[in-house]
XYZ file of C-alpha atoms in Angstrom:
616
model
C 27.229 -28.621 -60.651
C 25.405 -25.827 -62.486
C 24.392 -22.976 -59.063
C 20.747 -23.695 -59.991
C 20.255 -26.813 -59.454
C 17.910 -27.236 -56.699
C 18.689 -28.510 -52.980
C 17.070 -31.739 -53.784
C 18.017 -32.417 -57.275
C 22.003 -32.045 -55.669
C 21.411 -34.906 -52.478
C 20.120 -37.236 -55.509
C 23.340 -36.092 -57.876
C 25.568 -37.045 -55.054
C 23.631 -39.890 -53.696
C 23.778 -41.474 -57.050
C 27.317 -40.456 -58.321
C 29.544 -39.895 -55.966
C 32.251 -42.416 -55.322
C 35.222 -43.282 -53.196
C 38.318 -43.127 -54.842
C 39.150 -45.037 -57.600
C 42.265 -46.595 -59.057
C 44.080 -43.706 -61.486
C 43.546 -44.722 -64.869
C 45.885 -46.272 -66.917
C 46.073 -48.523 -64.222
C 46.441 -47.063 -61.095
C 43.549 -40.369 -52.628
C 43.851 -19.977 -42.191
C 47.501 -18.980 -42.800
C 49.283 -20.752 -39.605
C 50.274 -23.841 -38.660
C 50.475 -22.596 -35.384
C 47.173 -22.475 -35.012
C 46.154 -25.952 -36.420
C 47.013 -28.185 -33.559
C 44.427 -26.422 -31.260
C 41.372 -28.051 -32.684
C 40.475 -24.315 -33.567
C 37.815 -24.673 -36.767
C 39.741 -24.041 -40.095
C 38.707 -20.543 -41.830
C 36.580 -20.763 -44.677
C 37.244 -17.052 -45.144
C 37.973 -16.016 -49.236
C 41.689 -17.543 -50.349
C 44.449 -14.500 -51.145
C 44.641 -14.112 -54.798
C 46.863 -16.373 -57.148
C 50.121 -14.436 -57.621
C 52.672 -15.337 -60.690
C 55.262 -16.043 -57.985
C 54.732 -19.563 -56.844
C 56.135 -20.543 -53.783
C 56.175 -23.011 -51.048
C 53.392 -21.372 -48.732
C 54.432 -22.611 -45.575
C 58.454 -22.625 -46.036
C 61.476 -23.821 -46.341
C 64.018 -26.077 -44.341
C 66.961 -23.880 -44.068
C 69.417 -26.979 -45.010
C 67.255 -27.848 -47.658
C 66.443 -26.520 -51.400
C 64.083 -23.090 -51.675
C 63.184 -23.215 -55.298
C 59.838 -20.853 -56.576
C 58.146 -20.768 -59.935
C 57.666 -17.715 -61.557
C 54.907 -17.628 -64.573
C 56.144 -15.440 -67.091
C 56.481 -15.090 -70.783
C 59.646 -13.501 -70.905
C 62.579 -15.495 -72.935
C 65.512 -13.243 -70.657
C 66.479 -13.979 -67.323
C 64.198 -11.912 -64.672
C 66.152 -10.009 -61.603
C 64.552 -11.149 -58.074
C 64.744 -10.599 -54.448
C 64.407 -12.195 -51.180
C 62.951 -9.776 -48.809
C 62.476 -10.389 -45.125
C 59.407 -9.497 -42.865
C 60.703 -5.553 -42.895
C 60.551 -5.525 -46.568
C 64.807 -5.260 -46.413
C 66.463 -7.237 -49.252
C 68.471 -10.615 -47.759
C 68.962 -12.020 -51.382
C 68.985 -11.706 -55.232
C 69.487 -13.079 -58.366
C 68.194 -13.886 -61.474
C 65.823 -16.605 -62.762
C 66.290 -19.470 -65.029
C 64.251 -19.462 -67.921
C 62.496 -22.966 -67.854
C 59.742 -22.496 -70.598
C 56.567 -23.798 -70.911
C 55.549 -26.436 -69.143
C 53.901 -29.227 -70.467
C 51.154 -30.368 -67.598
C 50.378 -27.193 -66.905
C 50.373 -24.881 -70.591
C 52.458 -22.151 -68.164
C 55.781 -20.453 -69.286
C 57.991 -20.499 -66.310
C 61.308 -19.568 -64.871
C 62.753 -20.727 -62.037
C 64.494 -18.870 -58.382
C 66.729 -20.647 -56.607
C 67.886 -19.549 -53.206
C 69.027 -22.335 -51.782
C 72.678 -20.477 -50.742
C 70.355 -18.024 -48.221
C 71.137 -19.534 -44.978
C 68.730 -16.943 -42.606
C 65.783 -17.931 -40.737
C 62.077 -15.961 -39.638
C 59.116 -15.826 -40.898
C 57.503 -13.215 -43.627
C 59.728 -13.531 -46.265
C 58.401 -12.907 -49.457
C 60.157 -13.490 -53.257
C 59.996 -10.146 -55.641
C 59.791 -10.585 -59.209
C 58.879 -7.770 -61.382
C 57.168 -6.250 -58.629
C 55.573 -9.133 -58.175
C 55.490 -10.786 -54.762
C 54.763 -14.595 -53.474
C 52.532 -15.246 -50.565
C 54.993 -14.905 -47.314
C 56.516 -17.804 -45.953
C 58.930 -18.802 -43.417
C 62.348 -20.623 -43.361
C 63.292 -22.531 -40.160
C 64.081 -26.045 -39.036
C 61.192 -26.881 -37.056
C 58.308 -25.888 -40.066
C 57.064 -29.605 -40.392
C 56.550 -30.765 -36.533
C 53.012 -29.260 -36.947
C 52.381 -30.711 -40.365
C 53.125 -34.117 -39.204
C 50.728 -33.719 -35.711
C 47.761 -32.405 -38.189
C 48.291 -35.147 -40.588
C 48.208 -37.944 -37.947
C 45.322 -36.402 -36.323
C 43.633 -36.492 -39.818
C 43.467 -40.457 -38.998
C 42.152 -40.060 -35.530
C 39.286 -37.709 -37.035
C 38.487 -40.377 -39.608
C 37.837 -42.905 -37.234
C 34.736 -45.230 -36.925
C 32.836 -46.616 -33.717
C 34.835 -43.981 -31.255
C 33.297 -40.404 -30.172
C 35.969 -37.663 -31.401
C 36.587 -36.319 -28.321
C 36.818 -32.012 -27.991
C 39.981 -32.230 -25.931
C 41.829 -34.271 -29.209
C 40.176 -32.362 -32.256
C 38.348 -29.432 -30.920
C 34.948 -28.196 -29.892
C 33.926 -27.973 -33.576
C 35.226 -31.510 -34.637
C 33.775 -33.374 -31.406
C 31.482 -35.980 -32.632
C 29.275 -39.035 -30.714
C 30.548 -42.365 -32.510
C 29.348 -43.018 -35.908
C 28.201 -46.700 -36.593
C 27.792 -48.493 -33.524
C 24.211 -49.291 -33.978
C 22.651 -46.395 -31.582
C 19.812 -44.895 -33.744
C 19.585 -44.355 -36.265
C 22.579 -45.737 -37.024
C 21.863 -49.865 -37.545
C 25.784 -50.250 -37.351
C 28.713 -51.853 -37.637
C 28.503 -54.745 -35.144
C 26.325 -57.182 -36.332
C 26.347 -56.526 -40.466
C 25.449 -58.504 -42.760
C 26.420 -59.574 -46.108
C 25.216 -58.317 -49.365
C 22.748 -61.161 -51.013
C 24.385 -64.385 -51.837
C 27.558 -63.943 -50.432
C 26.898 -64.664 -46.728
C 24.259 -65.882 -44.155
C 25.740 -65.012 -41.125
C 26.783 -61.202 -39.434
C 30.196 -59.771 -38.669
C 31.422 -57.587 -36.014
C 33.657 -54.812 -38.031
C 33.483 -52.178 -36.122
C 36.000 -50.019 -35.669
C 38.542 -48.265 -38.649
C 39.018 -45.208 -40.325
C 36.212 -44.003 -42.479
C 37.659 -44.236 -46.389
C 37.358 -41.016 -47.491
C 34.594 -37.999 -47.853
C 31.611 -41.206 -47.115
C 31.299 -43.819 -44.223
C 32.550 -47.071 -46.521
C 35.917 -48.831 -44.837
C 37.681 -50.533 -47.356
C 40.335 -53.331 -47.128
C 42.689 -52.915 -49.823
C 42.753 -49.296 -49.193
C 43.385 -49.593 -45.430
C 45.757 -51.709 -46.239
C 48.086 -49.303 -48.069
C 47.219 -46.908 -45.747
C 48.025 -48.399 -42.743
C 51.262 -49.924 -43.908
C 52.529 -46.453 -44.943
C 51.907 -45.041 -40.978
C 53.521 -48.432 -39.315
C 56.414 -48.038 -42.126
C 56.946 -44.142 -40.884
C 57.933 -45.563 -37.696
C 59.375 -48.716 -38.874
C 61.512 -46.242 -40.806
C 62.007 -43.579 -37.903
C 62.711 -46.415 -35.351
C 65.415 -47.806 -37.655
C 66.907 -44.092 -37.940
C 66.808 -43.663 -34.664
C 64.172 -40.541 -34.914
C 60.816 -42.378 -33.847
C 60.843 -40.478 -30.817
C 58.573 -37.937 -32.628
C 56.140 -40.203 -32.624
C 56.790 -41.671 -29.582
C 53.668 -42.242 -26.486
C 52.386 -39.199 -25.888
C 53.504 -37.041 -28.709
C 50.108 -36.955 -30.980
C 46.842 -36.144 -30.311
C 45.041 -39.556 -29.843
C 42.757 -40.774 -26.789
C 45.265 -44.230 -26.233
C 48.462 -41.075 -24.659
C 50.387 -42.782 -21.988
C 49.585 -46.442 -22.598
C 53.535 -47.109 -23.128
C 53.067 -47.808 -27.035
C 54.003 -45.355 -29.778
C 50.758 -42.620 -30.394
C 51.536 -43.409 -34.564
C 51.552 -47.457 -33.607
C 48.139 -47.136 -31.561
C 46.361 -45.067 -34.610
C 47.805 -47.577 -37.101
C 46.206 -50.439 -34.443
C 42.573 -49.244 -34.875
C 42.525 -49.654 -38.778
C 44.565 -53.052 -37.745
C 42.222 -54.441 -35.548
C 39.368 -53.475 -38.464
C 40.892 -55.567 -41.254
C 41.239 -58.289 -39.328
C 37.588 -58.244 -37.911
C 36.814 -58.770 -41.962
C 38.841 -61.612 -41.915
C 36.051 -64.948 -42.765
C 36.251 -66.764 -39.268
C 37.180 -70.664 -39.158
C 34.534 -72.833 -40.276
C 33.087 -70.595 -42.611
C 33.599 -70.904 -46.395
C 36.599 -69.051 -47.815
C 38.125 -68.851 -44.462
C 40.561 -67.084 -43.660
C 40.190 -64.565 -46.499
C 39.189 -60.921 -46.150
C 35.666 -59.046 -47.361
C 36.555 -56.709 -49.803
C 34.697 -53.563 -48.644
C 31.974 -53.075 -46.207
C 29.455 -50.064 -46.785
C 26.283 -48.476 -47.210
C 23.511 -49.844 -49.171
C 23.132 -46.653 -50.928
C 25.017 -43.575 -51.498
C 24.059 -40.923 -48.426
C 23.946 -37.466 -49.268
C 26.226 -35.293 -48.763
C 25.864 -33.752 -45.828
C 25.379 -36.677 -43.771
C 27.258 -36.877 -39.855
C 28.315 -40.705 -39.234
C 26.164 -41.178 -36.241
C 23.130 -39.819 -38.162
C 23.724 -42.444 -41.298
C 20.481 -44.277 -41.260
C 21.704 -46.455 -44.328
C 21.831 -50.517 -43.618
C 25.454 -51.644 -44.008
C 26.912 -54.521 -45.930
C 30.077 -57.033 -46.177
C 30.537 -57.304 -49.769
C 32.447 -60.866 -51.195
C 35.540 -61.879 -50.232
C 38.610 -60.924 -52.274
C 42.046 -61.850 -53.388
C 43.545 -58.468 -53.554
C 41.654 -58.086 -49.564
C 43.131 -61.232 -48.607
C 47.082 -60.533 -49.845
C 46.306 -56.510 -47.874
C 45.295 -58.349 -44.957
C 48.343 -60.662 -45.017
C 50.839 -57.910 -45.732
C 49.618 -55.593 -43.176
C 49.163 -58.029 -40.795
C 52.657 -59.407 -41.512
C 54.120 -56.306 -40.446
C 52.056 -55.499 -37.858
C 53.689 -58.653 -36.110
C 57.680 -57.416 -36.960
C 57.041 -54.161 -35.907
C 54.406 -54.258 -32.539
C 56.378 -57.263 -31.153
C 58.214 -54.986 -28.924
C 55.283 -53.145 -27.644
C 52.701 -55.591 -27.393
C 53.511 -59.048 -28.080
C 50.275 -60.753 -27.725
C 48.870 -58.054 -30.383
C 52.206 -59.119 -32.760
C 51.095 -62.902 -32.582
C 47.424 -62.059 -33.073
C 48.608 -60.045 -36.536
C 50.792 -62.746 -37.549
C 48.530 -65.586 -37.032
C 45.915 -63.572 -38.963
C 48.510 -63.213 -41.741
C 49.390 -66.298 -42.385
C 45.725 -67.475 -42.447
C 45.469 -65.283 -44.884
C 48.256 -65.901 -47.060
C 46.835 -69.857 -47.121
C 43.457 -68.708 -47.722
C 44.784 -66.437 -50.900
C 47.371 -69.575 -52.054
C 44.084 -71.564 -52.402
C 42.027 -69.043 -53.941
C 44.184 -66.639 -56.190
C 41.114 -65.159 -59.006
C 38.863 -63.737 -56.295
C 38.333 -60.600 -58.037
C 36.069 -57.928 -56.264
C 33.908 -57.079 -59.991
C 34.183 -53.017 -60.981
C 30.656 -52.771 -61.260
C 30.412 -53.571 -57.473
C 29.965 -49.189 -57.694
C 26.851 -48.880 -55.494
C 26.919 -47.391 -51.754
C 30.582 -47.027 -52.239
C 33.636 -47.531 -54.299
C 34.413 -50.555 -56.250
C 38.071 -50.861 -55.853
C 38.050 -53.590 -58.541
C 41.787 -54.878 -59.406
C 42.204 -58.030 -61.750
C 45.682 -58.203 -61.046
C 47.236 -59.462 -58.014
C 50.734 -61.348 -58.334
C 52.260 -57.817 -56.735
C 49.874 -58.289 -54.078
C 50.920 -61.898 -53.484
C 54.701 -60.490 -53.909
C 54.163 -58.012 -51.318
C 52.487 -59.900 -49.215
C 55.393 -62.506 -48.739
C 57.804 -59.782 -48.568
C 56.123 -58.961 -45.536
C 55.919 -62.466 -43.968
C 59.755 -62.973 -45.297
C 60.913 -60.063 -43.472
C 58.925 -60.498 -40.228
C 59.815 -65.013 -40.052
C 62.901 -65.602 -42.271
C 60.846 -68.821 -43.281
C 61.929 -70.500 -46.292
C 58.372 -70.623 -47.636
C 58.071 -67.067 -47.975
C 61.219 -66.592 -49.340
C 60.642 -69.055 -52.204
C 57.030 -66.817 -52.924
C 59.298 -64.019 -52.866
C 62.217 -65.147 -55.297
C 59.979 -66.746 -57.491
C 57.667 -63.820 -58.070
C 58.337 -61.897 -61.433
C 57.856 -59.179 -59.482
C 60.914 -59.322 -57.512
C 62.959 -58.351 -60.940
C 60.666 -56.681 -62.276
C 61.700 -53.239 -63.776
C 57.603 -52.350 -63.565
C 57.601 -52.532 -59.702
C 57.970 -48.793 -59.550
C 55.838 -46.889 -61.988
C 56.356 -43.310 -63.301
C 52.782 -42.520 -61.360
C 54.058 -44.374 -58.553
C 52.377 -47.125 -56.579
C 49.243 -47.037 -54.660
C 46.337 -49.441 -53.585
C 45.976 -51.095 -56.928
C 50.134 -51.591 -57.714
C 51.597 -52.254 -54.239
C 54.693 -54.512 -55.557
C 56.586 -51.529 -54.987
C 55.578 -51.709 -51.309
C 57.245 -55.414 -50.978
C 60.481 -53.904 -52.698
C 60.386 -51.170 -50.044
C 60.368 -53.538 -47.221
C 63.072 -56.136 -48.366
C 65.444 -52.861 -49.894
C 65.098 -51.314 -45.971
C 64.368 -54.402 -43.494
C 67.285 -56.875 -42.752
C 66.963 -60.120 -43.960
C 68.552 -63.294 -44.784
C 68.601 -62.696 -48.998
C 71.542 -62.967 -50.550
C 73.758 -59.703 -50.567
C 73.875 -59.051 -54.215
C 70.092 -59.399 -54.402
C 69.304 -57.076 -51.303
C 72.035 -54.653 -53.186
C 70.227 -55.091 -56.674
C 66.605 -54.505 -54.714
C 68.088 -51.249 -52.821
C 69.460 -50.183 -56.518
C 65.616 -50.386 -57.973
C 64.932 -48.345 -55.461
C 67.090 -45.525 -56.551
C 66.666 -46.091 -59.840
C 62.864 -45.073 -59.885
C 64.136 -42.380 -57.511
C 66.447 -41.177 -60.384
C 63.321 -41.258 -62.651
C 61.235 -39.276 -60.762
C 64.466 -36.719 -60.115
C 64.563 -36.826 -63.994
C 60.710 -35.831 -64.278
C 61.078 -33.126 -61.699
C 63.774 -31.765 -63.613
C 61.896 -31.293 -66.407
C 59.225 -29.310 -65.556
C 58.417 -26.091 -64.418
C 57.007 -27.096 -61.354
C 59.024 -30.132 -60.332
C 56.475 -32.590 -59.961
C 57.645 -36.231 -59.217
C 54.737 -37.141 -62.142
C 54.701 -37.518 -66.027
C 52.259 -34.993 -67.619
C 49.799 -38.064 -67.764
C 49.762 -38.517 -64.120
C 46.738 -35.902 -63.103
C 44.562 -38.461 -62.442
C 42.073 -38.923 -59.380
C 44.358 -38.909 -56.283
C 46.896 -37.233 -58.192
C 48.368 -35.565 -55.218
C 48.284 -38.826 -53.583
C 50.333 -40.153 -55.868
C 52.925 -36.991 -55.762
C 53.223 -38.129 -51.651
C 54.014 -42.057 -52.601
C 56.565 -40.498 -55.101
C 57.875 -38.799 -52.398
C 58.174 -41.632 -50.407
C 60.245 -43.540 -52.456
C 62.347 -40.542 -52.689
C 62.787 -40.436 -49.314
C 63.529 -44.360 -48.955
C 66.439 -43.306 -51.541
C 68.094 -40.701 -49.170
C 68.000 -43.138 -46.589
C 69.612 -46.292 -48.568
C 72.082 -44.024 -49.867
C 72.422 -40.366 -47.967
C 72.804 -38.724 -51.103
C 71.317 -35.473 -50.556
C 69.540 -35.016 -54.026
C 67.085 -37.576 -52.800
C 66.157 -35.661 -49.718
C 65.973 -32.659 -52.068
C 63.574 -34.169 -54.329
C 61.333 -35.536 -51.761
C 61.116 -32.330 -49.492
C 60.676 -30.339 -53.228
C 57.161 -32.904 -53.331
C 55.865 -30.979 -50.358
C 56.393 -27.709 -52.018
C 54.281 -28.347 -55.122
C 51.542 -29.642 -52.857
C 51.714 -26.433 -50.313
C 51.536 -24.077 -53.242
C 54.175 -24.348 -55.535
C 52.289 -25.392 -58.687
C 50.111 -23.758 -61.675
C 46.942 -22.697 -59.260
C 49.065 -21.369 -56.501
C 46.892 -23.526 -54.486
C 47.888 -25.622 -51.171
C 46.243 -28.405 -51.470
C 46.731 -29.085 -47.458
C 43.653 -28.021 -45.509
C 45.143 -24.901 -42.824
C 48.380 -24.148 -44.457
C 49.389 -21.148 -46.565
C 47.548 -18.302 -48.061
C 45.629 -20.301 -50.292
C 44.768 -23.488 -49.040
C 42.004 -25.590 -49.646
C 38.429 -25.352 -47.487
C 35.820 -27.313 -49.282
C 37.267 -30.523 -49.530
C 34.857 -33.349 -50.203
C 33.522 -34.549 -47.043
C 30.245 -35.324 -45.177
C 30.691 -34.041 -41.899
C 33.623 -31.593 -42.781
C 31.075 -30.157 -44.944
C 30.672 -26.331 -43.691
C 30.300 -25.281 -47.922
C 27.377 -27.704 -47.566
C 25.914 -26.683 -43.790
C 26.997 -23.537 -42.440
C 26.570 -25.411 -38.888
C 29.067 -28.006 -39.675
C 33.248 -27.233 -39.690
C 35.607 -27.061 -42.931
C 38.214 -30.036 -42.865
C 40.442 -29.479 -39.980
C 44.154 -28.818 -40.579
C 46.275 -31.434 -42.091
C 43.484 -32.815 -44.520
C 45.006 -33.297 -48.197
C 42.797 -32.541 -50.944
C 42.918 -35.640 -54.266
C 44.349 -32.651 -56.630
C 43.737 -31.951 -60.022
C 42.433 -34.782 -62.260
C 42.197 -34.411 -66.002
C 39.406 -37.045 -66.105
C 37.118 -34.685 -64.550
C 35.007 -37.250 -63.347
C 32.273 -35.246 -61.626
C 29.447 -32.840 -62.844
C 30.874 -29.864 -61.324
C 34.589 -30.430 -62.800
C 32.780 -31.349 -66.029
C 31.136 -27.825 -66.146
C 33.829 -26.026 -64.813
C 37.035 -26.966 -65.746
C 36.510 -28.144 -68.914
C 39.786 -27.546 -71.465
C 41.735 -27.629 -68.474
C 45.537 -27.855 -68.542
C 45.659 -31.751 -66.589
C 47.697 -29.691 -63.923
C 44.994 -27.219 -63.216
C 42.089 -29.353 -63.078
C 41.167 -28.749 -60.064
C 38.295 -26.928 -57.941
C 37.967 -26.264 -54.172
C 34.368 -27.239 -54.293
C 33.040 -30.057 -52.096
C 30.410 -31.373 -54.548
C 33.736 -31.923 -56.832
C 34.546 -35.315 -55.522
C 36.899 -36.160 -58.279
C 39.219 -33.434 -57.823
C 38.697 -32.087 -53.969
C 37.871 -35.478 -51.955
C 39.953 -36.534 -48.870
C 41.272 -40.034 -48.684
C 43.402 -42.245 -46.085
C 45.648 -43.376 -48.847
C 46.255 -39.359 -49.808
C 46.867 -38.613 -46.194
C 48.940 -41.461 -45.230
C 52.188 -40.637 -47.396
C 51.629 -36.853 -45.977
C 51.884 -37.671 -43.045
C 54.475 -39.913 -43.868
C 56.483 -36.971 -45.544
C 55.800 -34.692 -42.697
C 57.967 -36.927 -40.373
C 60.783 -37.371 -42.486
C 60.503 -33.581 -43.117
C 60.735 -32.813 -39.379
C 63.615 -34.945 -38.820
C 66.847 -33.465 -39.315
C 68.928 -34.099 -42.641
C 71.967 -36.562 -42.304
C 75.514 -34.770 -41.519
């Protein structure tokens, strides 16, 4: 947005424009981390300049691969060194010459010191003369990554004060949308004209993104990818990380896992927008429940005045509700069985309701007060949500949705941009490649073999580029970096199928380009690295906005660069962009710089498997 547009004409830009995140196109979310799990308020202090040496900005595992980018025009291999915290040299070498680089425009090289096997903090790469940002290399680098990313959730939550002792004096909050003035709430809401005539009870959930909208199909995602972390963890044998008592949520000491109780209140949300018995279209889900109207940005939840609405029921809301319910009931069954019966009760409901009406399609231009979320397609939402059921009941129903689905051979279910809220089939191939069940051995092997094989694609993409990104050229879209974390999850779900250690590789090599490692030198995690981002788009994180409110607290993971620069301030100022670099750290640049649960939830995600040691 051009600097002199007044005060007033900006709250009416934003009001009017800005959205929650949308599918991608074509089709489609301070310096230590030491400090971050304090609560302390992030600095918003002036970012250390972008050097041609692009490096992981927090570290590297010191059993995993430390790879940099160097920018640089040169066609002959460049001398480097590895220097430790006194400046002494610990390693050297030459680069690779990689070239340019398509998504980006840069000519790069490529260091490689994997073979250094020391640990400490303040190393620093020399190229030139050249220097990265410091970093560290040690074993335990992601245990505060993974805290800060789960607290993200606990931050983003609805109908709950955000306690100082959890998040810290400067992201203590009352609770936003309970109906206390002037806040008319999230008890009793009613629906948006025609589709309704009586009120729901939705409180509760995690607040979407950077506004105060909840959203079913992207909760959905979301909260399948934090109850499949410890799904995952549990099956390794590593869940104790995110065991009771281990992250920063107000539910410590109640017996059940801390990752399993934050998953619970975005739960317990979709299923209060489940259409009660007796109603019409029972048993399905409301698409989205919002704000009338766009608020402006700032705006603190328990100061939005705005009257809230259940928009129509949807298909897509329905099959998220079913699937996340479905697994809800597998995996909380051994912490709190009346809660597992609840979920799976509520999906099956919901699978019937979808079977019997399949073309509920929330409409695209459904844009005002929040996002649309519109997706026409949903046979890999029906696909993934039997996998679910399948793999929590064993019933033959399921299993017949399942095997009769074209998605279950379809080579499509994992995309080169990777799945997210709008392409989940890949999420039902997940579950069935990693959970036990009762399918034929040659089909489990051939699902576990897809798996791997969109692994190998995403190796292959990395490989090419100067960066290693797990994403084609075309892939900077909105949510971009969200997409790089689902990419990584997959790679991840590889390792684990197979232990082959180029998977692990690959995935931990995704955290690198999003702490720093890419063409703007830019972490894209809020509180980690030398440059990381501050002015994420949000309405109470919002300090670039009001001076008296904080920056996003540690953890928070910024969309990334989008080459559809779908804003007014991207427009202006990135235009020509390289799709790579088009990105600003400017909150009123919601297309580029907005938070989201479904960008935070593979993060986090990541950050476990990260923290957990590699196989032997």
């Amino acid at each position: 947005m051009p600097a002199l547009v007044s005060a007033l004409s900006a709250a009416l830009l934003i009001a009017g424009l800005a959205t929650a995140p949308t599918a991608p196109t074509a089709p489609t979310a301070p310096t230590a981390p030491a400090a971050t799990s304090t609560g302390a308020t992030m600095s918003a202090a002036a970012p250390a300049a972008v050097t041609a040496v692009r490096a992981n900005q927090l570290g590297y595992l010191p059993d995993g691969p430390k790879r940099a980018t160097v920018v640089s025009t040169g066609t002959a291999p460049l001398p480097w060194q590895l220097k430790n915290a006194a400046g002494a040299v610990v390693a050297a070498g030459t680069t690779v010459v990689r070239g340019l680089d398509a998504a980006s425009r840069d000519a790069t090289h490529l260091v490689d010191f994997s073979s250094y096997s020391g640990t400490g903090s303040g190393y620093t790469l020399v190229v030139e003369g050249r220097a990265s940002h410091p970093f560290a290399i040690g074993a335990g680098l992601y245990a505060g990554l993974r805290s800060d990313t789960m607290s993200f959730f606990y931050q983003q939550r609805s109908g709950i004060p955000i306690e100082t002792s959890l998040a810290g004096a400067a992201y203590a909050r009352p609770a936003g949308h309970l109906g206390v003035a002037p806040n008319q709430g999230d008890t009793s809401v009613p629906c948006v004209s025609g589709v309704c005539d009586y009120r729901r009870d939705v409180r509760g959930g995690w607040y979407d993104a950077g506004d105060h909208g909840k959203y079913v199909v992207n909760g959905g995602v979301s909260s399948w990818l934090l109850v499949n972390a410890f799904e995952r963890a549990e099956a390794k044998g590593t869940a104790a990380a995110l065991g009771d008592s281990t992250l920063r949520v107000p539910e410590r000491g109640n017996g059940v896992p801390d990752v399993l109780d934050e998953a619970r209140w975005e739960l317990e949300f979709l299923m209060r927008m489940q259409v009660p018995e007796g109603r019409p279209l029972a048993g399905t889900a409301f698409h989205k429940m919002h704000d009338a109207n766009w608020t402006a940005l700032p705006t603190r939840p328990e100061r939005d005045a705005e009257r809230r609405e259940l928009h129509r029921p949807s298909t897509a809301a329905t099959l998220n509700l079913a699937a996340t319910a479905a697994q809800c009931a597998r995996v909380y069954a051994r912490y709190d069985a009346a809660f597992a019966a609840r979920c799976l009760d509520s999906a099956r409901r919901a699978w019937t309701a979808a079977r019997a009406n399949p073309a509920l399609i929330a409409p695209e231009s459904d844009g005002t007060g929040g996002g649309a979320y519109a997706d026409p397609a949903v046979g890999d939402e029906f696909y993934w949500a039997a996998a679910e059921l399948y793999a929590t009941t064993g019933e033959s129903a399921y299993r017949d949705a399942v095997t009769t689905s074209p998605w279950h051979t379809s080579a499509g279910a994992f995309s080169a941009s990777g799945f997210n809220w709008a392409e989940t089939a890949a999420l039902g191939r997940l579950t069935l490649a990693t959970v036990p069940t009762a399918l034929p051995a040659a089909d489990t092997a051939r699902l576990r073999a897809s798996v791997t094989t969109a692994a190998d694609g995403y190796l292959n993409a990395m490989s090419g580029q100067g960066y290693a990104v797990p994403l084609p050229a075309s892939g900077y879209v909105w949510g971009s970096n969200g997409q790089v974390a689902n990419n990584g999850v997959v790679l991840a779900t590889a390792y684990e199928l197979t232990g082959q250690q180029r998977y692990r590789a690959g995935a931990v090599e995704s955290l690198d380009y999003l702490l720093g490692r890419n063409t703007l030198g830019q972490s894209y995690i809020s509180g980690y690295g030398a440059q990381p981002s501050h002015n994420q788009h949000h309405r109470f994180w919002a300090h670039q906005a009001d001076a008296a409110l904080p920056t996003p607290p540690a953890g928070s993971l910024a969309g990334g660069p989008n080459s559809g620069l779908q804003d007014p301030v991207a427009a202006e100022r990135l235009a020509g962009c390289a799709p790579a670099a088009c990105y600003i750290d400017d909150i009123e640049s919601y297309s580029t710089n907005e938070v989201a649960i479904n960008w935070n939830a593979p993060l986090a995600w990541l950050a476990q498997f990260a923290a957990e040691p590699a196989k032997p």
